[in-house]
Amino acid sequence: MNHWIIAPVVLPALLAPIIAFVMRHDITLQRAASLAGAVMLTAIAAGLFMLSADGSVHVYRLGSWPAPFGIVLVLDRLSALLILLTSVLGLIVLMHSAASGWDTRGRHFHALMQFQLMGICGAFLTGDAFNLFVLFEILLIASYGLAIHSGGKARLKSGLQYVIMNLAGSSLFLIALGTLYATTGTLNIADLSVKVREIPVEEAALVRVAAMLLMIVFAVKAAMFPVQFWLPGTYANAPAPVAALFAIMTKVGAYAILRMHTVVFGPDADAIGSLSQDWLMPAALITVAIGGLGVLGSRRLMPLIAFAVLGSTGTLMLAVSAFTPYAATAALYYLLHSTMATAALFLVADLLLARRESGDLLRAAPATVQNGFLAALFFAAAIGIAGMPPLSGFLGKLLVLDAVRVADYTWLIWAVVLVGSLLTIVGFARAGSLLFWKSTSAAFAGPEPAPEEERPPANTIGPMLAAPSVLALASLAALTIFAGPVSRHMEATAEQLFDPSAYVTAVLADQEGTKDPSSKSHGDEEAAAKGYDESGAEAGTPSEEGH
Amino acid sequence: MVSGSGLLAVMVMLPFIGALVPGLMIRAGRDACAMFTAVPTLLALIFLGILAPEIMAGGTVTAKIEWLPALGLNANFFLDGLGLLFAGMILGMGLLITLYARFYLSGEDPMGQFYTYLLLFQGAMLGISVSDNILLLLVFWELTSLSSFLLIGYWKHLPEGRQGARMALTVTGAGGLAMIAGMLILGNIVGSYDLSVILQHGDEIRASEYYLPALILILLGAFTKSAQFPFHFWLPHAMAAPTPVSAYLHSATMVKAGVFLMARMWPVLAGTDEWFYIVSTVGLITMVIGALIALFKDDLKALLAFSTVSHLGLLTMLLGLGTKLAAVVAVFHIINHLTFKAALFMSAGIVDHETHTRDIKRLGGLASLMPATALIAVVAALSMAGIPPLNGFMSKEMMLEEVAHTDWWGGKWPIIILATVGALFSVAYSFRFIGHTFFGPVRDDYPHHPHDPPTGMLLAPGFLAVLVVAIGLAPSLIAGPIVAAASTAVIGGGELPYYSLKLWHGVNPALFMSIAAVLGGAVLLWLHRPLDKAWIRTPRPEAKAMFDRVVAGTVLGTRWLIEGTHNGAISRYLSIFVVATVLLGFAAFQGGGLPEQTREMLPVPPLVGVGFVLTMLATLATVFAHRNRFRTLILVSVVGLMVSAGFVYLSAPDLAMTQISVDTVTVMLMLLALHFLPKYTPLESPLSMRIRDGVIAVIAGAAVAALAYSFLLTDMSPISDYHLANSYKGGGGTNVVNVILVDFRGYDTYGEIVVLGIAGLTLYALMEALLNGPASRRLRNWTFPPDRSRDRHPLMMVVATRVMMPIAALVGVYIFLRGHNMPGGGFVAGLVISIALLMQYMASGFAWTQERKRFEYHAMIGWGVIIAGLTGAGAWLAGAPFLTSAFGYFTIPPFEEFELATAMLFDLGVFLTVLGAVMLMLYSLSRMARYAGETVNLEPMDYDPSRRVDAAIEADKKDDA
């Protein structure tokens, strides 16, 4: 068994408490540890990516218990890809946080970051539905801590809304899992895949409800209509690097739907049929529309970006909702793009807002230092998120549009996505023109700049500070240039996803090396029997899963 | 020998690579910057020249680079006659513009930026002209929109520049997006996105049911780009750009892209009635309206802009006619228009540069002041008017001749009249451009005294004017081959129709129409003054104002919608969430049936009935009493207790213990927290909303109950049977709940203690932020309620908790140790110890207790998480997966045999984390209290009676003494 599979969880989970409790008095030490951790995580993720690239499915049986009785981690192409994405994003965000000093504006930033990475990686790796719930909790609490990092009234208020909405989602998650367990008697994803397919449609009412409730739970995470309301406020008020990291958070929801509603509740299961697609697609479509409208209607830059994130998520979910291998290919390519584009935009916005005295309100104000450089970064990031060439968003959008042709109302989808793009383009053009062009007009030409030596030290963007944003943008360029190889890998990933037999076989069959309790027992057989009887009498409740 | 395809691919890339250069080379000076901008263009032009002979001989050059095969998007390029013509125009004009701009731009303009944008734009245009993949074409198409946005907005400090740029981007961007849909449909019909394949499938496309939508969507792209009515309004506003940009965008490139697209798609899309009526009508209307408006524009560039609109209309109409001959004429006119219009823009730029005005009413008489400029401008303008022997004359004659043979909307006359009127206006504004700018009396009130510019600035327009004359005089020699090559490509191969490029075609209808146009134009100019007055008086729709209103209205509308719905009203968010959940759950439920019922209803014993009723009553009471927060807390704890009782009844002692202790700790902490919150919840929502929320809540509750009820009716075989069977043999514990927690699903527990740990960190960070923020001021001004107890730390409680302390601690240890085999475990033990400690704090105050603690709570959480993690990782040493447990049985006399399991170490981690987290919460609350001015007591209790006794004894002693 390859122990590296669990490293993306254990490494940050051990590092975080050390950062929080041993290094808490020295920010430099924290930064060094946190960055080193992120570098190691990226290296491990790259290794796992290579490991899974050949299409093999690797199962890690925690506690040596056989599936479906213990918890398993499953590394396949999809999980490996997303872990790699998470670790790269994490590294970029950590660099920015350290360079911009965001990590000093509140306590425990780095520890929370590590825990957050742990939660995200764990969610991508787990092969157990209840464990997914646990990891969602980790994600939620860590992201809440990060979202309110450094405090402030608006931030605390939107953070509260975030946590309330997501707690409601978590409660629903439990209800859904209860229903699922009561119907199938298992929580292991591979086992569920088998069990759900055994249920005839005449007896499928409950499992259908479970599938739908789970979809809503994941939709809350992915911020889809009608449970998207929390996102704009939370993202707009979160510290910018945190918002950049949150780019992957909506993708956790997308991933969960992609995983659960293909492997378990796939369209090939009689009990489910086209249920997932029927509801997901309209919801995604409305999300796209809300995103576009919001970008155009926003008065402030951060909400504008947040709405662009909504639009991007909606587009991603559109591709997911088609539930075909080709659409999943499109979805995965777009997912990579959307994550990095969102992150880039938030990081660039942070560079700008840190230098702009009037905050993120979209109104003309004197130009900041390095107006041209910031404008160029913003232009590139806006092109990315709006899905314009030459960056990968355009390719992603074409792929998505091409892939959703399975629906009966393709024309409507195209119209909404394209009009949404137009609204986004116009919204960003207006914002950019206000922020970077109007600021240079004569009305803002202040008094002659003071002589060099009298000026206060300019708040210029050095290479260390610019690097993370530039890296994120460069990744979009790389995605464009290497679209062929990337899409081929996505294709292979999607194929693996839509043929769950390898996944199921890897988890359920071939369980050598797991604990075989019959061979290992206390010498006194009677005592063993007695113990079993006792425990049986004591713990005969149907809901042991509750902690 | 270099392969043609390699050259082609490199040629397309050159401008993009070259775009990196000017931004840097500007540091070496303006001349160097311009020179290095010219290098990639010149190189590309040379490459094109190398490829040209093969194309002219009727061949094509292709280059295929695989890019995104999954989509069918590949970087395939092909160069045929049409591509060659456009590539040549784009690169050639690019070179001339580079030269012209070097002299045009002032020292204050950032030249490096300008050239970078110019090269990007040039690359995008070049890409359009040689794309052999319609998706690739879309990529370049959108790139032209973006790069032209930068070029038009180049003078970013001017509002006209910014607005013009945004308008151009909006209109052409919208068209581009429509075109995406059109191209996708086209690719879908054919099954390939490769242009060369699509061009083979004309019949199939025209026969498809999706032909019309595809046509309309693609034409939307072409019409917006080529400024066709009613999308023509952006073009004049794009004139806010520096003149070199206008000359480039509006003669050779940007606006010609739409025409190029129509020509490119001509073989597959043209030839149907839909094409004919849509394209020719739009073109004709645009031609007439553009020319009419141009006549009354006083700004030289605006006049030229509307003239461009008009000529684009002319080209569109020609392509729309659908005949091969018309297509040939269109190709010829594209060349002619490029030459005279670019020359005119540059001349207008020179006039502006020299006189500092472009207002035609303030000009006149420049012919004698700047003769060279005047000569160039007059030649070009006469060509625009269609005066022989210039090239404009020829293509116009051919156009009129073509029109004269066309039936349009039921007859020949409408189109003949409209085309002649268009030509007439065209003559009039061309004459006005000449007459009112260069002739007439020399004035003495020019804003700046004009003279001819430096030679460098005249080179480019001069060269173009020479071309105008040369093509006019020797058309077949100069333009013949390229027109033939390009036309062949436009009509999709095959024989070209008979045509001849010459000045004199004999006496034909076109000649009469032409004469009528020239004479009419002269008359119009003569009447210009009164006509101009009438024009100014006539109300006309103002496109910019309308566009601005539409955009502003849309922005306001979206703002209203978005801010109204995303306004942070969490109760609405939640109600939408709940309603959606119930509805979708119900919809899903409807799609399947329920399995057969296998379980019988159990009788309800009286005890259970009482518990049920109590729970319901407490819940109901909570609903009615929830505005009083303390009371609510008590009521909620009743529910918690009843749930614990339920666990006891259902033989789940572990769960019951956990529930009770969690409930106790939560209520205690919440009581402390309530201290800082208002004691009553104000009534904020109206009755209607409360009723709405009530209905939603009841329905949702009923739905969950129904769901639970229905799944309790059937049996199934859960995985927990395995857990029951293997708890002792495999996990070494007889308490299966504990073994599940620390072994079977220890990873879940690990996750949950991490959650607790993070909660602790977050709490601490939050408290820090609060106490350093504005909230701390409010805390400092905290006033305690008047009914506050005077005896905060009563004697009874201090004594009782002190006595309880060791007992509770012992119970905690006991529960921890027995956990693996009997109800208990680290989680409950942690809570029990926390309660014991919590009580000390409550009895004697935080600070007093704090002084006596020996360990750091903060670190306790960390150690808990680390111990649990390391225990799990310890399994690696044995080569087993994370969290694999091991256990053994040991006998150390005089004790009985006992068991040691690694799971216990893991449980210790759980214990420490739970204890640490609870204590940290308490610590945070007490920090707030101290900020609020809570006094710190040094004694265990406020009133110590023993001290009084001591004092009395002391006093007695004194008395005795």
Short mmCIF file of N, CA and C in Angstrom, two decimals, chain B residues 323-404:
data_model
loop_
_atom_site.label_atom_id
_atom_site.label_comp_id
_atom_site.label_asym_id
_atom_site.label_seq_id
_atom_site.Cartn_x
_atom_site.Cartn_y
_atom_site.Cartn_z
N THR B 323 -24.09 37.15 -56.94
CA THR B 323 -23.56 36.74 -58.25
C THR B 323 -22.05 36.76 -58.20
N LYS B 324 -21.46 35.94 -59.06
CA LYS B 324 -20.00 35.84 -59.05
C LYS B 324 -19.36 37.16 -59.46
N LEU B 325 -19.99 37.81 -60.42
CA LEU B 325 -19.42 39.06 -60.90
C LEU B 325 -19.41 40.10 -59.79
N ALA B 326 -20.52 40.15 -59.04
CA ALA B 326 -20.59 41.09 -57.94
C ALA B 326 -19.48 40.82 -56.94
N ALA B 327 -19.19 39.54 -56.73
CA ALA B 327 -18.13 39.20 -55.79
C ALA B 327 -16.78 39.71 -56.29
N VAL B 328 -16.57 39.59 -57.60
CA VAL B 328 -15.31 40.10 -58.17
C VAL B 328 -15.21 41.60 -57.95
N VAL B 329 -16.31 42.29 -58.21
CA VAL B 329 -16.32 43.75 -58.03
C VAL B 329 -16.01 44.09 -56.58
N ALA B 330 -16.61 43.31 -55.66
CA ALA B 330 -16.37 43.57 -54.25
C ALA B 330 -14.89 43.47 -53.93
N VAL B 331 -14.26 42.40 -54.42
CA VAL B 331 -12.84 42.23 -54.17
C VAL B 331 -12.05 43.44 -54.70
N PHE B 332 -12.39 43.86 -55.89
CA PHE B 332 -11.67 44.99 -56.50
C PHE B 332 -11.89 46.25 -55.67
N HIS B 333 -13.11 46.45 -55.22
CA HIS B 333 -13.39 47.67 -54.46
C HIS B 333 -12.71 47.65 -53.09
N ILE B 334 -12.55 46.45 -52.55
CA ILE B 334 -11.84 46.36 -51.26
C ILE B 334 -10.45 46.98 -51.40
N ILE B 335 -9.77 46.63 -52.50
CA ILE B 335 -8.42 47.17 -52.72
C ILE B 335 -8.48 48.68 -52.90
N ASN B 336 -9.42 49.12 -53.74
CA ASN B 336 -9.48 50.55 -54.05
C ASN B 336 -9.84 51.36 -52.81
N HIS B 337 -10.79 50.84 -52.06
CA HIS B 337 -11.20 51.57 -50.86
C HIS B 337 -10.04 51.71 -49.90
N LEU B 338 -9.29 50.63 -49.76
CA LEU B 338 -8.12 50.68 -48.88
C LEU B 338 -7.19 51.82 -49.28
N THR B 339 -6.89 51.90 -50.56
CA THR B 339 -5.88 52.88 -50.97
C THR B 339 -6.37 54.30 -50.72
N PHE B 340 -7.57 54.61 -51.20
CA PHE B 340 -7.95 56.04 -51.05
C PHE B 340 -8.35 56.38 -49.62
N LYS B 341 -8.99 55.41 -48.91
CA LYS B 341 -9.46 55.79 -47.58
C LYS B 341 -8.31 55.96 -46.61
N ALA B 342 -7.32 55.08 -46.69
CA ALA B 342 -6.18 55.21 -45.79
C ALA B 342 -5.46 56.53 -46.06
N ALA B 343 -5.29 56.85 -47.35
CA ALA B 343 -4.64 58.11 -47.71
C ALA B 343 -5.43 59.29 -47.15
N LEU B 344 -6.76 59.21 -47.23
CA LEU B 344 -7.58 60.31 -46.74
C LEU B 344 -7.47 60.46 -45.22
N PHE B 345 -7.52 59.33 -44.52
CA PHE B 345 -7.40 59.41 -43.06
C PHE B 345 -6.07 60.05 -42.67
N MET B 346 -5.02 59.62 -43.36
CA MET B 346 -3.71 60.16 -43.02
C MET B 346 -3.65 61.64 -43.34
N SER B 347 -4.26 62.04 -44.45
CA SER B 347 -4.26 63.46 -44.78
C SER B 347 -5.04 64.23 -43.73
N ALA B 348 -6.18 63.68 -43.34
CA ALA B 348 -6.97 64.36 -42.31
C ALA B 348 -6.15 64.48 -41.03
N GLY B 349 -5.39 63.42 -40.73
CA GLY B 349 -4.54 63.47 -39.56
C GLY B 349 -3.49 64.55 -39.68
N ILE B 350 -2.94 64.71 -40.90
CA ILE B 350 -1.93 65.74 -41.10
C ILE B 350 -2.54 67.12 -40.92
N VAL B 351 -3.74 67.30 -41.48
CA VAL B 351 -4.42 68.59 -41.34
C VAL B 351 -4.63 68.90 -39.87
N ASP B 352 -5.12 67.89 -39.13
CA ASP B 352 -5.35 68.05 -37.70
C ASP B 352 -4.06 68.40 -36.98
N HIS B 353 -3.02 67.67 -37.34
CA HIS B 353 -1.71 67.83 -36.73
C HIS B 353 -1.17 69.23 -36.94
N GLU B 354 -1.41 69.77 -38.14
CA GLU B 354 -0.82 71.05 -38.51
C GLU B 354 -1.67 72.24 -38.12
N THR B 355 -3.02 72.09 -38.24
CA THR B 355 -3.88 73.24 -37.94
C THR B 355 -4.48 73.16 -36.56
N HIS B 356 -4.33 72.01 -35.92
CA HIS B 356 -4.92 71.75 -34.60
C HIS B 356 -6.44 71.78 -34.61
N THR B 357 -7.03 71.56 -35.77
CA THR B 357 -8.48 71.40 -35.80
C THR B 357 -8.85 70.45 -36.93
N ARG B 358 -9.99 69.78 -36.74
CA ARG B 358 -10.49 68.92 -37.80
C ARG B 358 -11.86 69.42 -38.24
N ASP B 359 -12.24 70.60 -37.72
CA ASP B 359 -13.57 71.12 -38.03
C ASP B 359 -13.54 71.76 -39.41
N ILE B 360 -14.28 71.18 -40.32
CA ILE B 360 -14.26 71.61 -41.71
C ILE B 360 -14.69 73.06 -41.84
N LYS B 361 -15.53 73.51 -40.91
CA LYS B 361 -16.03 74.90 -41.00
C LYS B 361 -14.97 75.90 -40.59
N ARG B 362 -13.92 75.45 -39.97
CA ARG B 362 -12.86 76.36 -39.59
C ARG B 362 -11.68 76.24 -40.55
N LEU B 363 -11.84 75.40 -41.56
CA LEU B 363 -10.74 75.20 -42.51
C LEU B 363 -11.09 75.79 -43.85
N GLY B 364 -10.26 75.54 -44.83
CA GLY B 364 -10.45 76.08 -46.17
C GLY B 364 -9.18 76.79 -46.61
N GLY B 365 -8.93 76.70 -47.91
CA GLY B 365 -7.78 77.41 -48.46
C GLY B 365 -6.44 76.79 -48.11
N LEU B 366 -6.43 75.53 -47.70
CA LEU B 366 -5.16 74.94 -47.30
C LEU B 366 -4.29 74.56 -48.49
N ALA B 367 -4.90 74.55 -49.69
CA ALA B 367 -4.16 74.08 -50.87
C ALA B 367 -2.88 74.86 -51.06
N SER B 368 -2.93 76.14 -50.83
CA SER B 368 -1.72 76.92 -51.07
C SER B 368 -0.76 76.85 -49.89
N LEU B 369 -1.28 76.52 -48.72
CA LEU B 369 -0.42 76.49 -47.53
C LEU B 369 0.30 75.16 -47.38
N MET B 370 -0.41 74.10 -47.70
CA MET B 370 0.22 72.78 -47.61
C MET B 370 -0.07 72.01 -48.89
N PRO B 371 0.63 72.38 -49.95
CA PRO B 371 0.31 71.85 -51.28
C PRO B 371 0.47 70.34 -51.39
N ALA B 372 1.50 69.80 -50.79
CA ALA B 372 1.74 68.36 -50.94
C ALA B 372 0.59 67.57 -50.33
N THR B 373 0.21 67.96 -49.12
CA THR B 373 -0.91 67.29 -48.46
C THR B 373 -2.16 67.42 -49.31
N ALA B 374 -2.39 68.63 -49.81
CA ALA B 374 -3.59 68.88 -50.59
C ALA B 374 -3.62 67.98 -51.82
N LEU B 375 -2.48 67.85 -52.46
CA LEU B 375 -2.44 67.02 -53.67
C LEU B 375 -2.85 65.58 -53.36
N ILE B 376 -2.25 65.06 -52.32
CA ILE B 376 -2.57 63.68 -51.94
C ILE B 376 -4.05 63.54 -51.63
N ALA B 377 -4.55 64.46 -50.79
CA ALA B 377 -5.93 64.36 -50.34
C ALA B 377 -6.89 64.50 -51.50
N VAL B 378 -6.60 65.43 -52.41
CA VAL B 378 -7.51 65.66 -53.52
C VAL B 378 -7.58 64.43 -54.43
N VAL B 379 -6.41 63.85 -54.72
CA VAL B 379 -6.40 62.66 -55.56
C VAL B 379 -7.25 61.56 -54.93
N ALA B 380 -6.99 61.34 -53.62
CA ALA B 380 -7.69 60.26 -52.94
C ALA B 380 -9.19 60.54 -52.88
N ALA B 381 -9.56 61.80 -52.61
CA ALA B 381 -10.98 62.13 -52.47
C ALA B 381 -11.69 62.02 -53.81
N LEU B 382 -11.01 62.37 -54.86
CA LEU B 382 -11.64 62.24 -56.18
C LEU B 382 -11.88 60.76 -56.49
N SER B 383 -10.94 59.95 -56.07
CA SER B 383 -11.15 58.51 -56.27
C SER B 383 -12.35 58.05 -55.48
N MET B 384 -12.47 58.58 -54.26
CA MET B 384 -13.62 58.22 -53.43
C MET B 384 -14.92 58.66 -54.09
N ALA B 385 -14.86 59.79 -54.74
CA ALA B 385 -16.06 60.28 -55.42
C ALA B 385 -16.35 59.47 -56.68
N GLY B 386 -15.34 58.75 -57.16
CA GLY B 386 -15.55 57.96 -58.36
C GLY B 386 -15.35 58.77 -59.63
N ILE B 387 -14.28 59.54 -59.64
CA ILE B 387 -13.99 60.37 -60.82
C ILE B 387 -12.89 59.68 -61.62
N PRO B 388 -13.07 59.52 -62.91
CA PRO B 388 -12.00 58.94 -63.71
C PRO B 388 -10.83 59.91 -63.80
N PRO B 389 -9.65 59.44 -63.97
CA PRO B 389 -9.24 58.05 -64.25
C PRO B 389 -8.74 57.34 -63.00
N LEU B 390 -9.34 57.54 -61.86
CA LEU B 390 -8.81 56.96 -60.63
C LEU B 390 -9.48 55.62 -60.35
N ASN B 391 -8.87 54.87 -59.44
CA ASN B 391 -9.34 53.49 -59.24
C ASN B 391 -10.77 53.43 -58.69
N GLY B 392 -11.13 54.43 -57.87
CA GLY B 392 -12.47 54.43 -57.31
C GLY B 392 -13.55 54.49 -58.38
N PHE B 393 -13.24 55.14 -59.45
CA PHE B 393 -14.19 55.25 -60.56
C PHE B 393 -14.54 53.87 -61.10
N MET B 394 -13.49 53.08 -61.28
CA MET B 394 -13.71 51.80 -61.94
C MET B 394 -14.59 50.87 -61.12
N SER B 395 -14.25 50.73 -59.85
CA SER B 395 -15.04 49.78 -59.07
C SER B 395 -16.46 50.30 -58.90
N LYS B 396 -16.62 51.64 -58.87
CA LYS B 396 -17.97 52.14 -58.73
C LYS B 396 -18.78 51.89 -60.01
N GLU B 397 -18.14 52.09 -61.12
CA GLU B 397 -18.83 51.80 -62.38
C GLU B 397 -19.26 50.34 -62.43
N MET B 398 -18.35 49.47 -62.04
CA MET B 398 -18.66 48.05 -62.10
C MET B 398 -19.79 47.72 -61.13
N MET B 399 -19.78 48.40 -59.97
CA MET B 399 -20.85 48.17 -59.00
C MET B 399 -22.18 48.60 -59.59
N LEU B 400 -22.23 49.79 -60.19
CA LEU B 400 -23.48 50.30 -60.73
C LEU B 400 -23.97 49.40 -61.85
N GLU B 401 -23.03 48.94 -62.65
CA GLU B 401 -23.39 48.06 -63.75
C GLU B 401 -24.04 46.78 -63.22
N GLU B 402 -23.45 46.26 -62.14
CA GLU B 402 -23.95 45.03 -61.54
C GLU B 402 -25.35 45.24 -60.96
N VAL B 403 -25.51 46.41 -60.34
CA VAL B 403 -26.79 46.75 -59.73
C VAL B 403 -27.88 46.87 -60.79
N ALA B 404 -27.49 47.43 -61.91
CA ALA B 404 -28.47 47.67 -62.96
C ALA B 404 -29.05 46.37 -63.51
#
